[in-house]
mmCIF file of C-alpha atoms in Angstrom:
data_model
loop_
_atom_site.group_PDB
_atom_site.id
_atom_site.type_symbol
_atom_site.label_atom_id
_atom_site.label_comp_id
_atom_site.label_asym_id
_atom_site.label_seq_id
_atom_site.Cartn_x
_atom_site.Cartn_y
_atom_site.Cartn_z
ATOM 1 C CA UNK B 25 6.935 -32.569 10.160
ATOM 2 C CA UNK B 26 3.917 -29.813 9.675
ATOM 3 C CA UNK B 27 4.893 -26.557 8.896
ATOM 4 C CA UNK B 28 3.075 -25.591 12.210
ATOM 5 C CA UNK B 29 5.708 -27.641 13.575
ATOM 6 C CA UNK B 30 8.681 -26.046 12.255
ATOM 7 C CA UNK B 31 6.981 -22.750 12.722
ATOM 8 C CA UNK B 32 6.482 -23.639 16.838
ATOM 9 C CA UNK B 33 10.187 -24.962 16.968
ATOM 10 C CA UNK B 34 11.087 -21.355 16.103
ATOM 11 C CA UNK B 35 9.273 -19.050 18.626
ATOM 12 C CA UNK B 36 12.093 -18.364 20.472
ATOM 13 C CA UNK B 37 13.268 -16.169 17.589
ATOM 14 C CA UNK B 38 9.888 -14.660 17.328
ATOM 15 C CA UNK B 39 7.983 -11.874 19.467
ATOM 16 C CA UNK B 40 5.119 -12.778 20.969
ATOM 17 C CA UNK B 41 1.964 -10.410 20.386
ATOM 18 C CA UNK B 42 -0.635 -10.114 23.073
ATOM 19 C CA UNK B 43 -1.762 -6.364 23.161
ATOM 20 C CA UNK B 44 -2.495 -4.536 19.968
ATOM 21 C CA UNK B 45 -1.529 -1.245 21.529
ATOM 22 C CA UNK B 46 1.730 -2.234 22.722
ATOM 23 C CA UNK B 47 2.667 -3.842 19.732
ATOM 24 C CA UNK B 48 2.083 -0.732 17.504
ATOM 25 C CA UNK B 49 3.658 1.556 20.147
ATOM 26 C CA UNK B 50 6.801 -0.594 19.700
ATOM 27 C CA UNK B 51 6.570 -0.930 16.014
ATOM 28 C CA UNK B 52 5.949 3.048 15.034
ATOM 29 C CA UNK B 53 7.938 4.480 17.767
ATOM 30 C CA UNK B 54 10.783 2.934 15.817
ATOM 31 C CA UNK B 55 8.831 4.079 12.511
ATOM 32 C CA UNK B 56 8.346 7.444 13.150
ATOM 33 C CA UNK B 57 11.836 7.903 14.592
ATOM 34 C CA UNK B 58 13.769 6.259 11.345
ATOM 35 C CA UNK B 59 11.885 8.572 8.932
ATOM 36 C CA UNK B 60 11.802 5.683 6.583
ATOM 37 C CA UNK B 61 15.598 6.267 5.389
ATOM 38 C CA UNK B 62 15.990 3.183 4.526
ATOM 39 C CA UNK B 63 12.869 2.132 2.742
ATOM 40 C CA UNK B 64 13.753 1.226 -1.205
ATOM 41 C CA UNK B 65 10.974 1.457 -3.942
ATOM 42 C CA UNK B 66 10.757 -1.910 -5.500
ATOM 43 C CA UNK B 67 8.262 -1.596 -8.357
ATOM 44 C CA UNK B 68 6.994 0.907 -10.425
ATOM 45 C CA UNK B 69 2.925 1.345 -10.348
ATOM 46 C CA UNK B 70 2.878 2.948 -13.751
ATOM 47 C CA UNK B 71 4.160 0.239 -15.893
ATOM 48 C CA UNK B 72 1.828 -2.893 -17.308
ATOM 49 C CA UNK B 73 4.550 -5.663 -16.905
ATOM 50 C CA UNK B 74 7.959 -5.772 -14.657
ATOM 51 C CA UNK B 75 10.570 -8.337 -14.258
ATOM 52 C CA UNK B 76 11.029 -8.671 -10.795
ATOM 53 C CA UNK B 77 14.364 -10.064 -9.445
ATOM 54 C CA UNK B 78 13.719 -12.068 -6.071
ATOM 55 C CA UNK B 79 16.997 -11.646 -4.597
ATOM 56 C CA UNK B 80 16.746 -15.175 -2.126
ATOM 57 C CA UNK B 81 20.358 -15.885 -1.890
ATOM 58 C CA UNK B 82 21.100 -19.017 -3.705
ATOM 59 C CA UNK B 83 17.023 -19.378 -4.417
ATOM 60 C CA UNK B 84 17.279 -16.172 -6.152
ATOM 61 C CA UNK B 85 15.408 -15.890 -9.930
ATOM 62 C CA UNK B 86 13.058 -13.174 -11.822
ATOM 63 C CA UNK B 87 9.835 -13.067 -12.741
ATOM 64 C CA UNK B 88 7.912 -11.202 -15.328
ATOM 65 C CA UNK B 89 4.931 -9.653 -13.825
ATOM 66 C CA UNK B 90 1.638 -7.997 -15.385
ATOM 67 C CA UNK B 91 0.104 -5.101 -13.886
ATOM 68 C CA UNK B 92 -2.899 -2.832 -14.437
ATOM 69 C CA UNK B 93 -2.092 0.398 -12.990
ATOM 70 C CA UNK B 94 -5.907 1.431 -14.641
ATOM 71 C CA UNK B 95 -7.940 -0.820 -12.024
ATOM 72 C CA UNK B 96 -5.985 1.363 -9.082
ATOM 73 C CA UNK B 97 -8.086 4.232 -9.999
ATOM 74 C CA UNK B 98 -11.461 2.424 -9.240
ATOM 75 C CA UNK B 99 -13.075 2.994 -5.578
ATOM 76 C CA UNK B 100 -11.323 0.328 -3.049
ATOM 77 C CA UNK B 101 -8.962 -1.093 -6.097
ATOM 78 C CA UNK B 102 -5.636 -1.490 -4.917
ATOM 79 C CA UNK B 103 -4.432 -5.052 -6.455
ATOM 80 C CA UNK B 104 -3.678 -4.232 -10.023
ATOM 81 C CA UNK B 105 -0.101 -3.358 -9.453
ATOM 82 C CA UNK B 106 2.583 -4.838 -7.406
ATOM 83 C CA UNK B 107 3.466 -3.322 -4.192
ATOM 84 C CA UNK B 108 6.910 -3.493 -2.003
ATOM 85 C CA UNK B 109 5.400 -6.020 0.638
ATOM 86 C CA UNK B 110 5.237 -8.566 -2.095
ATOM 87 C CA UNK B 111 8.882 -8.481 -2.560
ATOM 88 C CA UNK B 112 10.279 -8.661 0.547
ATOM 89 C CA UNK B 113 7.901 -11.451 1.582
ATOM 90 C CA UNK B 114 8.411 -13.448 -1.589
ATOM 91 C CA UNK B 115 12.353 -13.398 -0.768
ATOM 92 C CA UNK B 116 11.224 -13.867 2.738
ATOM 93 C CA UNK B 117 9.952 -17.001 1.820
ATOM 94 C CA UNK B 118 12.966 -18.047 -0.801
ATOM 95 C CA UNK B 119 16.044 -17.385 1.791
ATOM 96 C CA UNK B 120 13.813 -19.190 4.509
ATOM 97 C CA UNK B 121 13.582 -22.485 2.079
ATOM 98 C CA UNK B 122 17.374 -22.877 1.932
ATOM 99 C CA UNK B 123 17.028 -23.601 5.169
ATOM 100 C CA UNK B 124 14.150 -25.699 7.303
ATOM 101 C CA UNK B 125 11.249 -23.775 5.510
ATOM 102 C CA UNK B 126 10.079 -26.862 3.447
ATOM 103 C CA UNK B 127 7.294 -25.920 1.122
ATOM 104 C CA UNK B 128 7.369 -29.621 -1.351
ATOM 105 C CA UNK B 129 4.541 -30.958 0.584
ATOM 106 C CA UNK B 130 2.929 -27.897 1.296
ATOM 107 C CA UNK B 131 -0.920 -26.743 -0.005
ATOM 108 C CA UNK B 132 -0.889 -22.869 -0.129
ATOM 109 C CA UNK B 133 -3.728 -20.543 -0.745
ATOM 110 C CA UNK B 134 -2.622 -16.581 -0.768
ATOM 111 C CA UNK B 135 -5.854 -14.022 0.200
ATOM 112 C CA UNK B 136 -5.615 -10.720 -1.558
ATOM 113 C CA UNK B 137 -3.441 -12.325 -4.423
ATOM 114 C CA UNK B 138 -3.228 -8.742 -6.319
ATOM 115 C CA UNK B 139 -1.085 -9.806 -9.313
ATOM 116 C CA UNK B 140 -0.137 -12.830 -7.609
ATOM 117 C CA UNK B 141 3.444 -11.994 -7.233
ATOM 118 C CA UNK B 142 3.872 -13.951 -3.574
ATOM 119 C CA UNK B 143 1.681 -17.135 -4.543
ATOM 120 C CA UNK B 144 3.680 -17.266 -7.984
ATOM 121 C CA UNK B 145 6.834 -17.140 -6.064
ATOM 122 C CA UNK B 146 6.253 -19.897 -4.006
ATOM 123 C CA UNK B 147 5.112 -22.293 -6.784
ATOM 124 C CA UNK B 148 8.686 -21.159 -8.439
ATOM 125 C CA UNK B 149 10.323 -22.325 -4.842
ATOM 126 C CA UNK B 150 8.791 -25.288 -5.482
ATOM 127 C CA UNK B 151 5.294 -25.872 -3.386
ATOM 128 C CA UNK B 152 2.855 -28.804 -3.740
ATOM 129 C CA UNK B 153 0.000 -26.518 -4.666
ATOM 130 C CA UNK B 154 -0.927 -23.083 -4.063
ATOM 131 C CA UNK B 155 -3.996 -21.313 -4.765
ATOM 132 C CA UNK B 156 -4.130 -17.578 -5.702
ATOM 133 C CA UNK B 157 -6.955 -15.550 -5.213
ATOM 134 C CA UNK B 158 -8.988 -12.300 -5.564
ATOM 135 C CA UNK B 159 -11.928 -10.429 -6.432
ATOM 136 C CA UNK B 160 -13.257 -10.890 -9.655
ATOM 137 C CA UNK B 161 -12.121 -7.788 -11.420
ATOM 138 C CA UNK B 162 -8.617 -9.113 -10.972
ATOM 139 C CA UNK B 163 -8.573 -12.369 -12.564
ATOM 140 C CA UNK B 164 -7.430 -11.143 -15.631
ATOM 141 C CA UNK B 165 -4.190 -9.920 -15.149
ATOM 142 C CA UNK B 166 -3.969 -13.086 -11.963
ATOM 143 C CA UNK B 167 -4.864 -15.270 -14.552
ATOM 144 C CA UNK B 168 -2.155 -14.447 -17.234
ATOM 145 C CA UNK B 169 0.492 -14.372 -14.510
ATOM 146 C CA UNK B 170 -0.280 -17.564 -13.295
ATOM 147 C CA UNK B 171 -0.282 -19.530 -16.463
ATOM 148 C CA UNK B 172 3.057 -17.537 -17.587
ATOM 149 C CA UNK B 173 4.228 -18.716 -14.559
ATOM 150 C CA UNK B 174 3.085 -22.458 -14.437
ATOM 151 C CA UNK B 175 6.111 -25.001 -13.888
ATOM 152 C CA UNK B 176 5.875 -28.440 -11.506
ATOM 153 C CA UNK B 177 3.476 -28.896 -9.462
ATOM 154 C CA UNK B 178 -0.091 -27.099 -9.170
ATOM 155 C CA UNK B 179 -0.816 -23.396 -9.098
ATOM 156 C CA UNK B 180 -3.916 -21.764 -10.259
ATOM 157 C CA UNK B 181 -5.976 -18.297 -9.369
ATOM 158 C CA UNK B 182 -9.529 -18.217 -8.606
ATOM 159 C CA UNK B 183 -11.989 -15.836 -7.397
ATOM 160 C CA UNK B 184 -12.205 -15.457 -3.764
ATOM 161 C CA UNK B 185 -14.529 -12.560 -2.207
ATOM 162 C CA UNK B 186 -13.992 -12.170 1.588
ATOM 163 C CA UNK B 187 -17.303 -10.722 2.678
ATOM 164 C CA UNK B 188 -18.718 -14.479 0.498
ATOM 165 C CA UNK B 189 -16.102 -16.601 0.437
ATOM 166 C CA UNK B 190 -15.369 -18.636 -2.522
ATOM 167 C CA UNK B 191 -17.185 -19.873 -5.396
ATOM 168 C CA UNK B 192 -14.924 -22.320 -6.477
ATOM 169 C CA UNK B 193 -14.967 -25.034 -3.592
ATOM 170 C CA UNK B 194 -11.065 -26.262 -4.877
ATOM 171 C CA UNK B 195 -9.876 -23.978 -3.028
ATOM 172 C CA UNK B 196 -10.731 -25.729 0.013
ATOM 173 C CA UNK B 197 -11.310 -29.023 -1.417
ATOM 174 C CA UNK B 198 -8.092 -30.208 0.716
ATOM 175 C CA UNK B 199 -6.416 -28.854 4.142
ATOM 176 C CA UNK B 200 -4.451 -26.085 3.433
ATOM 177 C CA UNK B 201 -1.242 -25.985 5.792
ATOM 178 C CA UNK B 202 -0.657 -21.988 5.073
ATOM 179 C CA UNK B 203 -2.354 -19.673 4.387
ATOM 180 C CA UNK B 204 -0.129 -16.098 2.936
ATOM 181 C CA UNK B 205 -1.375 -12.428 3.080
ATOM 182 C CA UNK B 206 0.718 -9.532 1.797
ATOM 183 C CA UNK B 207 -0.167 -5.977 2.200
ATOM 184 C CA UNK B 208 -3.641 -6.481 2.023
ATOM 185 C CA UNK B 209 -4.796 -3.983 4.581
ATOM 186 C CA UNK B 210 -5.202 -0.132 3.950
ATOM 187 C CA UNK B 211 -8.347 0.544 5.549
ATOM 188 C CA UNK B 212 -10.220 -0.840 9.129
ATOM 189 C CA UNK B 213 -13.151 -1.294 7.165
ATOM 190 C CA UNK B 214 -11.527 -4.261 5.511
ATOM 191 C CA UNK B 215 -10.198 -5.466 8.647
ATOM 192 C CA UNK B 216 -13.090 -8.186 9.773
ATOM 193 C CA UNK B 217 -13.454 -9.073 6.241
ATOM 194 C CA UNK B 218 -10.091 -10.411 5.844
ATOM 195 C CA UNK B 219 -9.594 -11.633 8.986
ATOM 196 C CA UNK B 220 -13.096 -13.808 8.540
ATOM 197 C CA UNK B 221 -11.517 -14.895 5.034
ATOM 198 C CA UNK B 222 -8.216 -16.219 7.016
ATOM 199 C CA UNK B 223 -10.207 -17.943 9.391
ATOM 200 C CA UNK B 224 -12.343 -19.760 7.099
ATOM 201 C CA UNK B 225 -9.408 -20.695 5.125
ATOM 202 C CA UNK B 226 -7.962 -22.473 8.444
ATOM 203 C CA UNK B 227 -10.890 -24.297 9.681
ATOM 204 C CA UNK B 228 -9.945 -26.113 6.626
ATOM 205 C CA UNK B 229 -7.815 -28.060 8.801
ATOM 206 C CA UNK B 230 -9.554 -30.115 11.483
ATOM 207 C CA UNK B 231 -6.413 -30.650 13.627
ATOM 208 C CA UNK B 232 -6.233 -26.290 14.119
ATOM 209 C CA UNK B 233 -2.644 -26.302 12.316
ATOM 210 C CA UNK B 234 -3.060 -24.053 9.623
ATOM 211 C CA UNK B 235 -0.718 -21.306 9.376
ATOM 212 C CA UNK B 236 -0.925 -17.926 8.273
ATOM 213 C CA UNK B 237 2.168 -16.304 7.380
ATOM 214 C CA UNK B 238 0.994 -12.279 6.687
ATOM 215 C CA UNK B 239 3.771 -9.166 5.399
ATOM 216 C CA UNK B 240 2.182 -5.624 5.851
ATOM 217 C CA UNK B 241 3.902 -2.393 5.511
ATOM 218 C CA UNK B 242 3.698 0.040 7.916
ATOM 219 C CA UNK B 243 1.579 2.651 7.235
ATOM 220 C CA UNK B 244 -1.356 3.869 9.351
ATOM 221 C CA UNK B 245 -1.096 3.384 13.253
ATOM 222 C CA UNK B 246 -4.896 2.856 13.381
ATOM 223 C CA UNK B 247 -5.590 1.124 10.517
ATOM 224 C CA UNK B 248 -2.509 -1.441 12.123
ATOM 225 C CA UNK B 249 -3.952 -1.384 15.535
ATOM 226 C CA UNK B 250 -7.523 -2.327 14.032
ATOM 227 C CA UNK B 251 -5.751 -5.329 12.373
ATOM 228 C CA UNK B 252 -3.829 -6.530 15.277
ATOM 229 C CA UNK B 253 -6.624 -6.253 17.608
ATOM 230 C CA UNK B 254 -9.090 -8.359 15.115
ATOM 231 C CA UNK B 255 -5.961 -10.746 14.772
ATOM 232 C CA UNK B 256 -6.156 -11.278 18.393
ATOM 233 C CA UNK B 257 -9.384 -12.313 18.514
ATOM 234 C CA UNK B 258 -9.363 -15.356 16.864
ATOM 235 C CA UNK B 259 -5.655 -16.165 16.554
ATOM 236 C CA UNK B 260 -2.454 -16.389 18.097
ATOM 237 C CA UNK B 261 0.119 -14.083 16.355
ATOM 238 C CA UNK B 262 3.753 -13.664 16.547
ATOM 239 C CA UNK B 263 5.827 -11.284 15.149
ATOM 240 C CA UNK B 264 8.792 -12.218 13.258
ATOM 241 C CA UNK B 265 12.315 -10.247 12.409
ATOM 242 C CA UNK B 266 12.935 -9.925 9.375
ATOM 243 C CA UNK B 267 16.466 -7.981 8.591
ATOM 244 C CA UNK B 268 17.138 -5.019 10.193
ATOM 245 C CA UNK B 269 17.441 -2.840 6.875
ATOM 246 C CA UNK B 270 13.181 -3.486 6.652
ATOM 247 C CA UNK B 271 12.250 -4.374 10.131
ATOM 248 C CA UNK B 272 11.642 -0.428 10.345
ATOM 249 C CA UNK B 273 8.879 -0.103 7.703
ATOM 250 C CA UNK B 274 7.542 -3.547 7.397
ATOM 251 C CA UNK B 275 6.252 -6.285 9.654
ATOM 252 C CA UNK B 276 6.018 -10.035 9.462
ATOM 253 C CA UNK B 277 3.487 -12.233 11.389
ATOM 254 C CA UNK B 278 2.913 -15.677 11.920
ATOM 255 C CA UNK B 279 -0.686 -16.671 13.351
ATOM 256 C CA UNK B 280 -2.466 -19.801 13.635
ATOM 257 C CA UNK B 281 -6.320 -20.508 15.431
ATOM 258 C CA UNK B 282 -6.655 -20.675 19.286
#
């Protein structure tokens, strides 16, 4: 069974998203109304390495991740430290493969890699092959994580620009089945970019069942809106719960091509 598979046998747990206004009316009305009580710092942006604990239930394990708080400070940089979304979708992603989330035959590639905390976590939780990527001025600290990192199976980080795609064809040099985003947008100006990046990365797949499984925090209403709205364009998106204690500050969705 595809992972599109065993993500469609699960929409009835999922909200369906059809209107980008309505969906961030529901989502910051419940925001703006918690005042973010319950919303626990993770990481810490001013240290060059952390051990991470991904806290997956009996997948559970740490991981010791560089950072470069320095490259945070140039114009548009924010990938050179780790940032809460990573987390929670990394243990996302380990609780859900105790279960029917199988990821052994699964070829991943993660947009907006950062320090590849998400992409690194799934090759730990054992997928066939996952691809991290990012702009150029990150492969540095992607690269040392990654080969820290390497166990079974394949996992390796490559440059991938969104506005030009990828100069190293491997990355889509087979279908990929999903394709992971975490906390990637911060600004509407990146908006089209990424979503043109995702939708490349799909059309990988000639039978339309790519998946892309993407974790933002809430932060901007506009800048969400913008995001949603492009989403809905090309894709069709579901929401999905998370755990109440983070379902106030931080969204999961689940898309895949009309």
């Amino acid at each position: 069974m595809s992972f599109f598979d065993i993500i469609n046998r699960e929409l009835s747990s999922f909200v369906a998203v059809t209107d980008a206004e309505e969906e961030v009316c529901e989502l910051y009305s419940v925001y703006y109304s918690s005042g973010h009580k319950e919303r626990v710092d993770r990481v810490d942006a001013s240290l060059s390495e952390l051990e991470i604990e991904i806290n997956g239930g009996q997948r559970s394990f740490t991981l010791t991740i560089a950072q470069n708080p320095h490259i945070n400070g140039e114009l548009g940089q924010t990938g050179g430290v780790l940032w809460n979304s990573s987390v929670l979708l990394s243990e996302y992603f380990a609780r859900r493969s105790i279960s029917n989330w199988d990821l052994s035959t699964l070829n991943i590639v993660e947009l907006g890699s950062g320090c590849g905390l998400v992409g690194i976590a799934l090759h730990r939780l054992g997928a066939k092959r996952v691809v991290v990527t990012d702009q150029r001025r990150m492969m540095k600290v992607l690269t040392k994580n990654v080969d820290r990192a390497r166990s079974k199976g394949q996992v390796f980080a490559t440059e991938y620009d969104w506005d030009k795609g990828s100069e190293d064809m491997s990355v889509l040099s087979e279908p990929v089945d999903l394709v992971v985003v975490s906390d990637c947008v911060y600004h509407e100006e990146v908006v089209p970019l990424l979503v043109g990046a995702m939708r490349e990365v799909c059309q990988s797949r000639a039978d339309g069942k790519a998946v892309g499984i993407i974790g933002q925090e809430l932060r901007s209403d506009l800048v969400h809106q913008a995001f949603v709205e492009a989403l809905l364009d090309s894709f069709i998106v579901y929401r999905i719960p998370v755990d109440p204690s983070v379902d106030t500050f931080y969204t999961l969705y689940a898309v895949w091509l009309k």
